[in-house]
Coordinates of C-alpha atoms and ligand atoms in Angstrom, one line a residue:
X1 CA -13.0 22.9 8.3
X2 CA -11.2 24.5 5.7
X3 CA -11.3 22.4 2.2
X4 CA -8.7 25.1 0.5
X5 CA -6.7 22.7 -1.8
X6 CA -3.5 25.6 -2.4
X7 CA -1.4 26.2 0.0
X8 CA -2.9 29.1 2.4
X9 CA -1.4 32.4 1.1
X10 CA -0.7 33.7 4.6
X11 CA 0.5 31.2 7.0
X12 CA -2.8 30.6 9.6
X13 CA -2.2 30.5 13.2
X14 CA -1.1 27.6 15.2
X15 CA -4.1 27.6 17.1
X16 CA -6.5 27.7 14.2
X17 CA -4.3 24.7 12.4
X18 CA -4.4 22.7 16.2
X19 CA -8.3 23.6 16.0
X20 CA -8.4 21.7 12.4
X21 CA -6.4 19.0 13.4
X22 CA -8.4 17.8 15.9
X23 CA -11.1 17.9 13.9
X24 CA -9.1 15.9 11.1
X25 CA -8.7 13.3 14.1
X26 CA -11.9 13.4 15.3
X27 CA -12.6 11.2 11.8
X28 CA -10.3 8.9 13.2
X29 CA -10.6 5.5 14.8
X30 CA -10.5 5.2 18.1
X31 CA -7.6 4.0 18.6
X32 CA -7.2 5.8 21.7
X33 CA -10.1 4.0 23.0
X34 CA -8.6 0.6 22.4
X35 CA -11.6 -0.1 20.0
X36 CA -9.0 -0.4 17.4
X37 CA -7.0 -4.0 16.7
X38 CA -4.6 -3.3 13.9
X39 CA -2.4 -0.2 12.6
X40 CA -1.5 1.1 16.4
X41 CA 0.7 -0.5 18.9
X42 CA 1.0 1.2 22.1
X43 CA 2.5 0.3 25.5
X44 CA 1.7 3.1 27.6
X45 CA 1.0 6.8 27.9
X46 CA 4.1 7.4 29.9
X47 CA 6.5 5.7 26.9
X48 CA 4.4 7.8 24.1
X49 CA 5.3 10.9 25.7
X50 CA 9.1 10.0 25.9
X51 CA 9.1 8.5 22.3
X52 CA 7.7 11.7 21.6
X53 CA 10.1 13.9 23.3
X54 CA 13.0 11.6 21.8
X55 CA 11.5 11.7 18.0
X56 CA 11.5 15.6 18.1
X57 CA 14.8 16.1 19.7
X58 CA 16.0 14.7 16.2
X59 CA 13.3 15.1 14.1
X60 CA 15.5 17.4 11.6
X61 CA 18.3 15.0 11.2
X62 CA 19.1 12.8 8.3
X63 CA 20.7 9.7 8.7
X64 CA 21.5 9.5 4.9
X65 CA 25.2 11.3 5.5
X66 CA 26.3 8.8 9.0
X67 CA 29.5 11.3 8.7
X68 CA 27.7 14.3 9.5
X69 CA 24.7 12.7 12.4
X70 CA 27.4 9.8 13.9
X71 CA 24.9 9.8 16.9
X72 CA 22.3 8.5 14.3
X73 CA 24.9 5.4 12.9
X74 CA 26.1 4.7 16.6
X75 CA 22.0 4.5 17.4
X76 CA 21.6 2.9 14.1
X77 CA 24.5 -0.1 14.5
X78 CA 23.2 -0.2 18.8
X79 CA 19.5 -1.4 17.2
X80 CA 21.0 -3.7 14.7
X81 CA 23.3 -5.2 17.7
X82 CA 21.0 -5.4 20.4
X83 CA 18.6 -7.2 17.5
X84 CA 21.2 -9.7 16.4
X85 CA 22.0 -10.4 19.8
X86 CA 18.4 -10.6 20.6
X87 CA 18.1 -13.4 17.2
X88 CA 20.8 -15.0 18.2
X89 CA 22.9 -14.0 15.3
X90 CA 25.8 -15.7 14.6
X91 CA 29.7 -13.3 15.6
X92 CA 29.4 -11.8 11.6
X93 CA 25.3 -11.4 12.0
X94 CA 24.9 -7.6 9.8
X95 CA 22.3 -5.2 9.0
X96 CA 20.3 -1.8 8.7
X97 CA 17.5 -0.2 10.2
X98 CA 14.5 0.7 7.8
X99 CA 11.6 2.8 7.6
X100 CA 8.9 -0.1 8.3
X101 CA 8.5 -3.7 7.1
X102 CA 7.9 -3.4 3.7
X103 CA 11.0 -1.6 3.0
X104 CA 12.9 -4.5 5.4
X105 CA 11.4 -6.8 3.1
X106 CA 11.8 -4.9 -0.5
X107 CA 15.4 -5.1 1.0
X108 CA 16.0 -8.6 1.5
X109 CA 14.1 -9.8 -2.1
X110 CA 16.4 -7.4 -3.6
X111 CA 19.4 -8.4 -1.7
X112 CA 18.4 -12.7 -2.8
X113 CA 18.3 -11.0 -6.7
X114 CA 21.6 -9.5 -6.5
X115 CA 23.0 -12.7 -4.5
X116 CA 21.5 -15.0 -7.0
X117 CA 23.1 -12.8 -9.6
X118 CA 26.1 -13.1 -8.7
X119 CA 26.2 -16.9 -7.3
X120 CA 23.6 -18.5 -10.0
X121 CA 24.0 -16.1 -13.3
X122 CA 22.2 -18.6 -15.1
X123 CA 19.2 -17.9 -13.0
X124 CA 17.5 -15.5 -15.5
X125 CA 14.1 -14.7 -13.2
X126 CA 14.5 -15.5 -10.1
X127 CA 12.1 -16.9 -7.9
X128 CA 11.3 -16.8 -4.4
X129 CA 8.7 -19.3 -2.8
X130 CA 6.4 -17.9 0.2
X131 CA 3.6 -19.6 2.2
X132 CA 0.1 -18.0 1.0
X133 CA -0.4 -16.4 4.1
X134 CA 2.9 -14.3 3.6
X135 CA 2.8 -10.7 3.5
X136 CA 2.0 -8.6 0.9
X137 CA 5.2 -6.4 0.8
X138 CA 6.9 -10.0 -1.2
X139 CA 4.9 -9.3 -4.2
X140 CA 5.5 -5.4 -3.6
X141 CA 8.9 -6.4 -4.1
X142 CA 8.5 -9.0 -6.7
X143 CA 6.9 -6.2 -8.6
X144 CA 9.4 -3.4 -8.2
X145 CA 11.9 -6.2 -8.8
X146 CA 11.5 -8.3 -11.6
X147 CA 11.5 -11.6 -9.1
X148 CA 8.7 -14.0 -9.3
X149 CA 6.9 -14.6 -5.9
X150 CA 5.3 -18.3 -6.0
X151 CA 2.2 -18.5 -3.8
X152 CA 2.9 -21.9 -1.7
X153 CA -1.1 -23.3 -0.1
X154 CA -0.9 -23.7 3.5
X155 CA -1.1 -26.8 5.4
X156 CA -4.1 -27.8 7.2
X157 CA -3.2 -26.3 10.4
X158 CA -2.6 -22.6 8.3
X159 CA 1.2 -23.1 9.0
X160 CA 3.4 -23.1 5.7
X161 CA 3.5 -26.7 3.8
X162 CA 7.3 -27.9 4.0
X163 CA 5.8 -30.6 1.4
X164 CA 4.2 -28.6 -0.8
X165 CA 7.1 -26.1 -0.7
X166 CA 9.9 -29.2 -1.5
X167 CA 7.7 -29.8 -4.9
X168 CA 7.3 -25.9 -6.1
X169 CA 11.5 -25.4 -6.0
X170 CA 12.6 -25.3 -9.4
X171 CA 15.8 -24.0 -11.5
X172 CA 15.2 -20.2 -10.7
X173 CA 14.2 -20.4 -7.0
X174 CA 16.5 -18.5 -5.1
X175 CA 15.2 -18.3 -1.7
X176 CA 12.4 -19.3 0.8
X177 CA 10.2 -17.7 3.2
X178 CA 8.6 -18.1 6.5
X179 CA 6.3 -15.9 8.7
X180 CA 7.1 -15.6 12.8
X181 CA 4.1 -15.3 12.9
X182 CA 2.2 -14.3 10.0
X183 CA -0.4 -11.7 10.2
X184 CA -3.3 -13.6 9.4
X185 CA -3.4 -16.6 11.8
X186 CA -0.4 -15.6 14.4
X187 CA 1.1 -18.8 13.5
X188 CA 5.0 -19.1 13.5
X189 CA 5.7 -21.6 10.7
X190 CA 8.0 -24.6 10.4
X191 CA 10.9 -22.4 10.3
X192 CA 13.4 -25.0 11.0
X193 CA 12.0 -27.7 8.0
X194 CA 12.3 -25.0 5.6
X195 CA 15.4 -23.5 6.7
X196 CA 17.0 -27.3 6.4
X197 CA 15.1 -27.2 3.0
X198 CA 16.2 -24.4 1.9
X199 CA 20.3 -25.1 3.1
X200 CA 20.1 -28.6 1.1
X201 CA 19.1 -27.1 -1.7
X202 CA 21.7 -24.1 -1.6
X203 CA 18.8 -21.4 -1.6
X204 CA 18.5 -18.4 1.0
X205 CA 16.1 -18.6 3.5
X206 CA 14.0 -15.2 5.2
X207 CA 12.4 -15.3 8.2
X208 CA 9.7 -12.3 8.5
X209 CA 9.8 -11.5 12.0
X210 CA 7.9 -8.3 11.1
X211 CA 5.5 -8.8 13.0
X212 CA 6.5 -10.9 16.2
X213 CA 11.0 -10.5 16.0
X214 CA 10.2 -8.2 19.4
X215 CA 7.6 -10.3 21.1
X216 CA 8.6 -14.0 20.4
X217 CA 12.1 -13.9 22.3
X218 CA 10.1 -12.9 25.3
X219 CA 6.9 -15.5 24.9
X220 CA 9.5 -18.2 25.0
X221 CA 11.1 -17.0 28.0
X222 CA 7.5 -17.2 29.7
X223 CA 6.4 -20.5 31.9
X224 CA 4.5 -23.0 29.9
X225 CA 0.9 -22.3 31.3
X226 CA 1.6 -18.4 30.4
X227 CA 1.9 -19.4 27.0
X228 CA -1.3 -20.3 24.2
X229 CA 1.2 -22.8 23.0
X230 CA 5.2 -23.0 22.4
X231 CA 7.0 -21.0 19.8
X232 CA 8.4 -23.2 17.5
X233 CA 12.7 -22.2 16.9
X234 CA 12.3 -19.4 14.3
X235 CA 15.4 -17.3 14.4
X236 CA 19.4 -17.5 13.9
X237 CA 19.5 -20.4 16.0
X238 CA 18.1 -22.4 13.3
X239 CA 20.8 -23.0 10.6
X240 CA 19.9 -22.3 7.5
X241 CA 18.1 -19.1 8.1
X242 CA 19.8 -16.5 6.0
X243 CA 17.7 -12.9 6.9
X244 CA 15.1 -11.7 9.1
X245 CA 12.9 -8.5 9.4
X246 CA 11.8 -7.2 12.5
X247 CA 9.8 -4.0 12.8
X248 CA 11.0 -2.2 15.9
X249 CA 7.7 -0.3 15.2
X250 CA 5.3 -3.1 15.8
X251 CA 6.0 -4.9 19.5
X252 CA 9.2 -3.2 19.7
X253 CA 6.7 -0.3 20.8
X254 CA 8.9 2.4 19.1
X255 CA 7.6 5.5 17.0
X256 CA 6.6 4.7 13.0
X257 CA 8.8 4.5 10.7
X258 CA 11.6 1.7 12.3
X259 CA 12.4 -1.6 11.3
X260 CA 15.1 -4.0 10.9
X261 CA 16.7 -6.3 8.4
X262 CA 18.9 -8.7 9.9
X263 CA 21.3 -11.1 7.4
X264 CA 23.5 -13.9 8.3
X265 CA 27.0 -12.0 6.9
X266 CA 27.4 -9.7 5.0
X267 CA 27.4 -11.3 1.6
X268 CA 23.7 -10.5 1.6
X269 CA 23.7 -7.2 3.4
X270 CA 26.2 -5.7 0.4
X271 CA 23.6 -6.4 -2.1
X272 CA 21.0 -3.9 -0.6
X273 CA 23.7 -1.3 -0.6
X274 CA 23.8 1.5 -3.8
X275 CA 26.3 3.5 -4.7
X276 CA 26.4 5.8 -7.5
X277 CA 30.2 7.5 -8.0
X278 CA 29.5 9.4 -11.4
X279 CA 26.6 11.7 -10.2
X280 CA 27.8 15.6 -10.9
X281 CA 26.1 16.1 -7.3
X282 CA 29.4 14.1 -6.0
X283 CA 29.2 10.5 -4.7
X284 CA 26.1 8.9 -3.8
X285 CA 25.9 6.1 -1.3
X286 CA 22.8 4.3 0.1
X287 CA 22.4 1.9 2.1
X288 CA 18.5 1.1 2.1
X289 CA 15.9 2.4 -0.2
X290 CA 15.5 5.5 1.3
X291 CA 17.5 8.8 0.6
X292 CA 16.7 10.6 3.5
X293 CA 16.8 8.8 6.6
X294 CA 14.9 10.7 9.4
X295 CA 16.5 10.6 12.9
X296 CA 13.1 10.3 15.1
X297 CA 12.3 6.9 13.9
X298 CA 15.8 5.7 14.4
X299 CA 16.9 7.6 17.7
X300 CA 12.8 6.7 19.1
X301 CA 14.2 2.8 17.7
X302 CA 17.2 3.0 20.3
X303 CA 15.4 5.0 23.0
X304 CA 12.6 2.7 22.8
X305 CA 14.7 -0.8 23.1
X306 CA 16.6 1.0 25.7
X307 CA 13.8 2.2 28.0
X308 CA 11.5 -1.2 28.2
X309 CA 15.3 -3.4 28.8
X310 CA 14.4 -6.9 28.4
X311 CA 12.4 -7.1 31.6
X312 CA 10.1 -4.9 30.3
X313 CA 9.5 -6.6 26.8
X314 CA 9.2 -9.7 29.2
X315 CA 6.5 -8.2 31.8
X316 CA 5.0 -6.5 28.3
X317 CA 4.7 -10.2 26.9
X318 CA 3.5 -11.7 30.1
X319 CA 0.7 -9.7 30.2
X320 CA -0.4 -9.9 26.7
X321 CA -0.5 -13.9 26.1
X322 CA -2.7 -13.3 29.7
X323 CA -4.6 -11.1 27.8
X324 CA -4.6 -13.5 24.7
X325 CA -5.5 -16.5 26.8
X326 CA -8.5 -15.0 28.5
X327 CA -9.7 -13.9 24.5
X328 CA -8.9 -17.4 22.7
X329 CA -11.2 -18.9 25.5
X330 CA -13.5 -16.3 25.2
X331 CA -14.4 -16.8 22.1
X332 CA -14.3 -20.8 22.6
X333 CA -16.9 -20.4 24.7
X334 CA -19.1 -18.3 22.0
X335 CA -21.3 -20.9 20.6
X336 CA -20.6 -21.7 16.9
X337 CA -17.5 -19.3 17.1
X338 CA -14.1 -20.7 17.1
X339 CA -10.2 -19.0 16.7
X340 CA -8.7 -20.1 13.4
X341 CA -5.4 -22.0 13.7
X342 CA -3.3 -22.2 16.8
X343 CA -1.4 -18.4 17.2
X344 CA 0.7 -18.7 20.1
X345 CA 1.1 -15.2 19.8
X346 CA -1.5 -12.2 20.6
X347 CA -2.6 -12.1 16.8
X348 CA -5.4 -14.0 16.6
X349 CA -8.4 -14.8 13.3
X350 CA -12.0 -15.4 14.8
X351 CA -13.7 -17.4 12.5
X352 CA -17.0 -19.4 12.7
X353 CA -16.9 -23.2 13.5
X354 CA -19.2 -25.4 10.9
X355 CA -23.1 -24.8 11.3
X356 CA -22.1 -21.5 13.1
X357 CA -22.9 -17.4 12.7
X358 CA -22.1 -16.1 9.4
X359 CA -18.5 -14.7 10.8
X360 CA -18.9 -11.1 8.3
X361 CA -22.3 -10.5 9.6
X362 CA -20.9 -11.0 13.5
X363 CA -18.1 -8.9 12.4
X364 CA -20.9 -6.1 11.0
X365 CA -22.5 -6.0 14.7
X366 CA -19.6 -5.3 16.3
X367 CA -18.3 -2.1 13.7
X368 CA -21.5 -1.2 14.7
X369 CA -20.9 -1.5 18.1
X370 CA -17.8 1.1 17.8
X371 CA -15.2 -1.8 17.4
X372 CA -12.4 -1.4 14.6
X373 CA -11.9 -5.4 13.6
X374 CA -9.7 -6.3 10.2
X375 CA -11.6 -9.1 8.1
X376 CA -9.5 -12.3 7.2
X377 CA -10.4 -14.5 4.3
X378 CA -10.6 -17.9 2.9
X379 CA -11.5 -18.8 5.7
X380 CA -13.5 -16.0 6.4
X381 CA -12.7 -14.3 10.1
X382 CA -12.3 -11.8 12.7
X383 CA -8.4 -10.5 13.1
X384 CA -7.6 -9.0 16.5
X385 CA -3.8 -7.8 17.3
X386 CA -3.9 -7.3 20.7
X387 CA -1.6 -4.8 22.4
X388 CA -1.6 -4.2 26.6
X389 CA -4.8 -0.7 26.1
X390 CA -6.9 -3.9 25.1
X391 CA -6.9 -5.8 28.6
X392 CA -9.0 -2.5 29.7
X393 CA -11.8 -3.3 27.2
X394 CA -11.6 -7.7 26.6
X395 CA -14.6 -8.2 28.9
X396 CA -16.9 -5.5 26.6
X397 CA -15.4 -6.9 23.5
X398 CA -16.0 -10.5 24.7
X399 CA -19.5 -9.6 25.9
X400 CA -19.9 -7.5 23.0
X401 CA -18.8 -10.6 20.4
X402 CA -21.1 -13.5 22.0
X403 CA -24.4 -10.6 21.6
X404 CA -23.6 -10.7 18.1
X405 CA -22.7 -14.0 16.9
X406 CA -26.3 -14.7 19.2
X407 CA -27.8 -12.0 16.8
X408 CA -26.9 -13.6 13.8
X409 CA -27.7 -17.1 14.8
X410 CA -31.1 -16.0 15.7
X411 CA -31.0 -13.9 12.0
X412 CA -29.6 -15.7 9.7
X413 CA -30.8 -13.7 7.3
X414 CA -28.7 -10.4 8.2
X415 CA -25.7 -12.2 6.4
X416 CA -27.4 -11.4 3.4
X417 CA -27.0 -7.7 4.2
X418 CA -24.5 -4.9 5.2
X419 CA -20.9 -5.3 3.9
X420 CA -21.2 -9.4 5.4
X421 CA -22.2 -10.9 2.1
X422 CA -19.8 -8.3 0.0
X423 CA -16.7 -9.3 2.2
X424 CA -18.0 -12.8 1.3
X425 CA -18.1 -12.6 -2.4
X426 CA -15.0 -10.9 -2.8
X427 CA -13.1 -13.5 -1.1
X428 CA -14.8 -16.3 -3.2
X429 CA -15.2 -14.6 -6.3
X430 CA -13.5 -16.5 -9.0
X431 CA -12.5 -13.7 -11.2
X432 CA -9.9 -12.2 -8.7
X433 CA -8.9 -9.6 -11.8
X434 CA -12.5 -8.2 -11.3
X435 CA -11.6 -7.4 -7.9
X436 CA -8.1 -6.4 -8.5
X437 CA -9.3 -4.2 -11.2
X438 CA -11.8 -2.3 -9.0
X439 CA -9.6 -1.9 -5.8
X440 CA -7.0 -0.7 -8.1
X441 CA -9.8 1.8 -9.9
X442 CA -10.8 2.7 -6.2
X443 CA -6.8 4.0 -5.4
X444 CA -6.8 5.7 -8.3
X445 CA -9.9 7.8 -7.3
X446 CA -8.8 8.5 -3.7
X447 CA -5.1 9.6 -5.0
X448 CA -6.4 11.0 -8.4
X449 CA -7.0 15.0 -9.3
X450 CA -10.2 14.7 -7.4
X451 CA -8.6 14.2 -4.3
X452 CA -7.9 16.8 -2.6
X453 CA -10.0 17.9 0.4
X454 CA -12.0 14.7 0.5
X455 CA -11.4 11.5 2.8
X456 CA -11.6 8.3 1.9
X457 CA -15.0 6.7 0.8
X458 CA -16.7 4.9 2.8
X459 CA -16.2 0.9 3.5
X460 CA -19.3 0.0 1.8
X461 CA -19.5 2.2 -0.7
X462 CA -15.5 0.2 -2.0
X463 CA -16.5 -2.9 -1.9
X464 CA -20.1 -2.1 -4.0
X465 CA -18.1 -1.2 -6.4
X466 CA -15.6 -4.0 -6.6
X467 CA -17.9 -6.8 -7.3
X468 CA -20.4 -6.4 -10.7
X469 CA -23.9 -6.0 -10.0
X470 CA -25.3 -9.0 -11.4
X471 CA -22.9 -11.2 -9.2
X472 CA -24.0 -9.2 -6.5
X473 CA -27.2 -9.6 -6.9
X474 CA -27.3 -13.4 -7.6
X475 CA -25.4 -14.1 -4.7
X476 CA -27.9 -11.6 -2.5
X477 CA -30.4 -14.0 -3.5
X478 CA -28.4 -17.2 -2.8
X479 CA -27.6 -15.9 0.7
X480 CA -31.5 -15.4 1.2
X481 CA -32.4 -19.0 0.2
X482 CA -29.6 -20.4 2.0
X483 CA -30.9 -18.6 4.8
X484 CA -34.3 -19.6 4.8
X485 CA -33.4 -23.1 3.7
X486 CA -31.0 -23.5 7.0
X487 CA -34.4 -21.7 9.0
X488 CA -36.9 -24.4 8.0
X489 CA -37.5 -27.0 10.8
Ligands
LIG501 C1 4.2 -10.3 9.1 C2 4.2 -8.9 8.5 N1 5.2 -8.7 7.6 C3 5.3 -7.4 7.1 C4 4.5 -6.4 7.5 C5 4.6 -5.1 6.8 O1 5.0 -4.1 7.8 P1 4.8 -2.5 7.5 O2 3.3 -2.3 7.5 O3 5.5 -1.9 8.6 O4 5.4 -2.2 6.2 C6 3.5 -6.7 8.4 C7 2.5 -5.6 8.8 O5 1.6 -5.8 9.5 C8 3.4 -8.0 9.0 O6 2.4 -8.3 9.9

């Protein structure tokens, strides 16, 4: 494989570029496989190749002028309806396709900043309260922003604590949030006590649906005893919610690069909107945060809710809580293993019960088995999204998960070694700007000058480097004699 780092000085040939790209995803993980539980949601092969054919068709066009590609604003406005319909939005329910969650989310803590501007000027910082399980892209925003995200703890069942939350509003909160579900548990939280919360106290209220907006409407349609457990009211129904971002990308099963942000009325959909009228390039209007909008994503968003029709996201859903059903007992039946919280969606956090196998080192044996499974932590765990390729390969996996959790009962010892005890100390390491500081040092080396041509390091080679030596070390040695202390008779 080439590893030229300027740009070829005669164009190569298609087939010598194909021959390179395979290579390039040969690296990959197999998602193809369905060894993979995170990143990729696929339905079938069939829909990939009409997404595909769909995406390309307007692949060149740029949703940023809705004057000149009208087919992209009527597809655009069809999304956002058949969403707020599918929400049960309210007759003045408004809002804009993105290019993923983050930027749905970005949007609506800008759109609370702007809102609280104008309502509560007094307000100098606002701040916006989110359960600690929340996603990421909140402080994103509350960086690019200037708004102060407040880290609520959860309650004991991992859902947001309406309690906890009631004490933390103060003078600058602006708005609250909720997960349906949240990625690291698949638990839908108290929507409804918040959104009451949040209404007597005048603040908004956002509901990230990113994950589950296109899967929930159909779990609840399903009989009880399809279900893990019911969904708890999450969307417009509830009064008081004010937003909520959907990612037609995730179980919408449309092409990267879609997703939705969904506002009560359009008093908070305005305040997303920029528009710049003394630019010599002419007037300058924007409704998200990109500039150029491409059409794929957005005309793959329609074709996508269009070709699966309800009774497809139904049938898609039916088969997936079948799917998560067989897992959750699964793994209940895996001594010393148990599932973290009660999802009663197909996102689900392995983690050990007490006494049981040191969950990292269980999670080692399986990467090294070939499976791709994300790490939770505090509590440590497993994190499986499961998507309808994985009903093909449950009874390896499951087989696959009780060999190693028996492995590292009988060893106790090999959670003292590969990444296991690393993934451990990071997540308890007091000094989390130690950590921060090294993941932070690690981006800057895979984006740096140095680049170029290489791949990402590898996983164990990060986290060596994130955690000093000598705390390293010391907790090595701790794992041994915990280990051979839990060992004696
Ligand atoms: C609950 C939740 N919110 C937001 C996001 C962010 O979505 P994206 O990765 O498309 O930006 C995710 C991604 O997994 C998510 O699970």
């Amino acid at each position: 494989m080439s590893s030229s780092t300027a740009i070829p000085r005669e164009g190569r040939s298609h087939e010598s570029i194909r021959k390179t790209l395979g290579e390039l995803a040969a690296q990959d993980a197999d998602w193809r496989g369905h060894r993979v539980f995170s990143l990729v949601y696929q339905h079938t092969d069939a829909h990939d190749v009409f997404l595909k054919e769909v995406h390309s068709r307007f692949m060149s066009t740029n949703g940023l002028n809705p004057m000149a590609f009208q087919s992209l604003k009527k597809m655009e406005a069809d999304v956002v309806a058949m969403s707020a319909d599918l929400f049960n939005g309210p007759p003045g329910a408004v809002g804009t396709l993105t290019s993923g969650g983050t930027e749905s989310i970005l949007l609506a803590v800008l759109a609370y900043r702007e809102h609280a501007r104008r309502h509560r000027p007094w307000v100098l910082r606002p701040e916006i309260l989110v359960p600690s399980s929340a996603h990421p892209a909140f402080y994103k925003a509350g960086h690019l922003f200037g708004v102060r995200i407040t880290r609520v703890p959860l309650g004991s069942d991992f859902r947001a604590d309406v309690a906890a939350t009631r004490r933390r509003i103060g003078f600058s909160t602006v708005a609250l949030v909720g997960s349906a579900p949240c990625y690291p548990y698949g638990v839908v939280d108290p929507i409804s006590e918040l959104a009451e919360l949040a209404s007597k106290r005048g603040l908004g209220m956002h509901v990230d649906a990113c994950l589950g907006g296109y899967l929930l409407p159909f779990i609840e349609r399903l009989a009880p005893e399809e279900r893990l457990k019911p969904v708890p009211p999450w969307d417009f129904r509830v009064p008081g919610v004010t937003s909520i971002s959907a990612d037609v990308h995730k179980y919408g099963y449309a092409a990267k690069g879609a997703s939705t942000i969904l506002y009560r009325g359009i008093d908070w959909l305005k305040h997303q909107f920029t528009v710049e009228t003394d630019w010599c390039g002419g007037i300058y209007a924007s409704p998200t945060l990109a500039g150029t909008r491409p059409g794929g994503p957005i005309a793959a968003a329609w074709a996508a809710l269009n070709a699966l029709g309800q009774s497809g996201y139904e049938a898609n859903a039916r088969d997936l809580m079948a799917l998560a059903r067989k897992l959750v007992a699964g793994v209940n039946e895996v001594p010393g293993l148990t599932v973290i919280g009660e999802p009663c969606t197909p996102v689900l956090a392995i983690g050990s019960a007490p006494g049981g196998p040191a969950i990292n080192a269980v999670g080692d044996r399986l990467e090294s088995a070939g499976w791709n499974v994300d790490r939770v932590q505090n509590p440590a765990g497993l994190h499986l999204i499961l998507n309808p390729g994985h009903a093909s390969v449950a009874d390896f996996f499951l087989a696959d998960l009780a060999a190693a959790a028996r492995e590292v009962r009988d060893h106790p010892e090999l959670a003292a070694e590969g990444s296991a005890p690393l993934y451990g100390m990071i997540a308890k390491l007091p000094l989390r700007g130690v950590v921060r500081h090294n993941v932070l040092a690690l981006l800057q080396e895979m984006y740096g000058p140095d680049a170029a041509g290489s791949s990402a390091p590898a996983t164990s080679v990060d986290l060596d480097g994130a955690v000093p030596v000598m705390v390293r070390q010391a907790l090595r040695v701790w794992h041994r004699v915990r280990s051979r202390l839990t060992a004696l008779p």
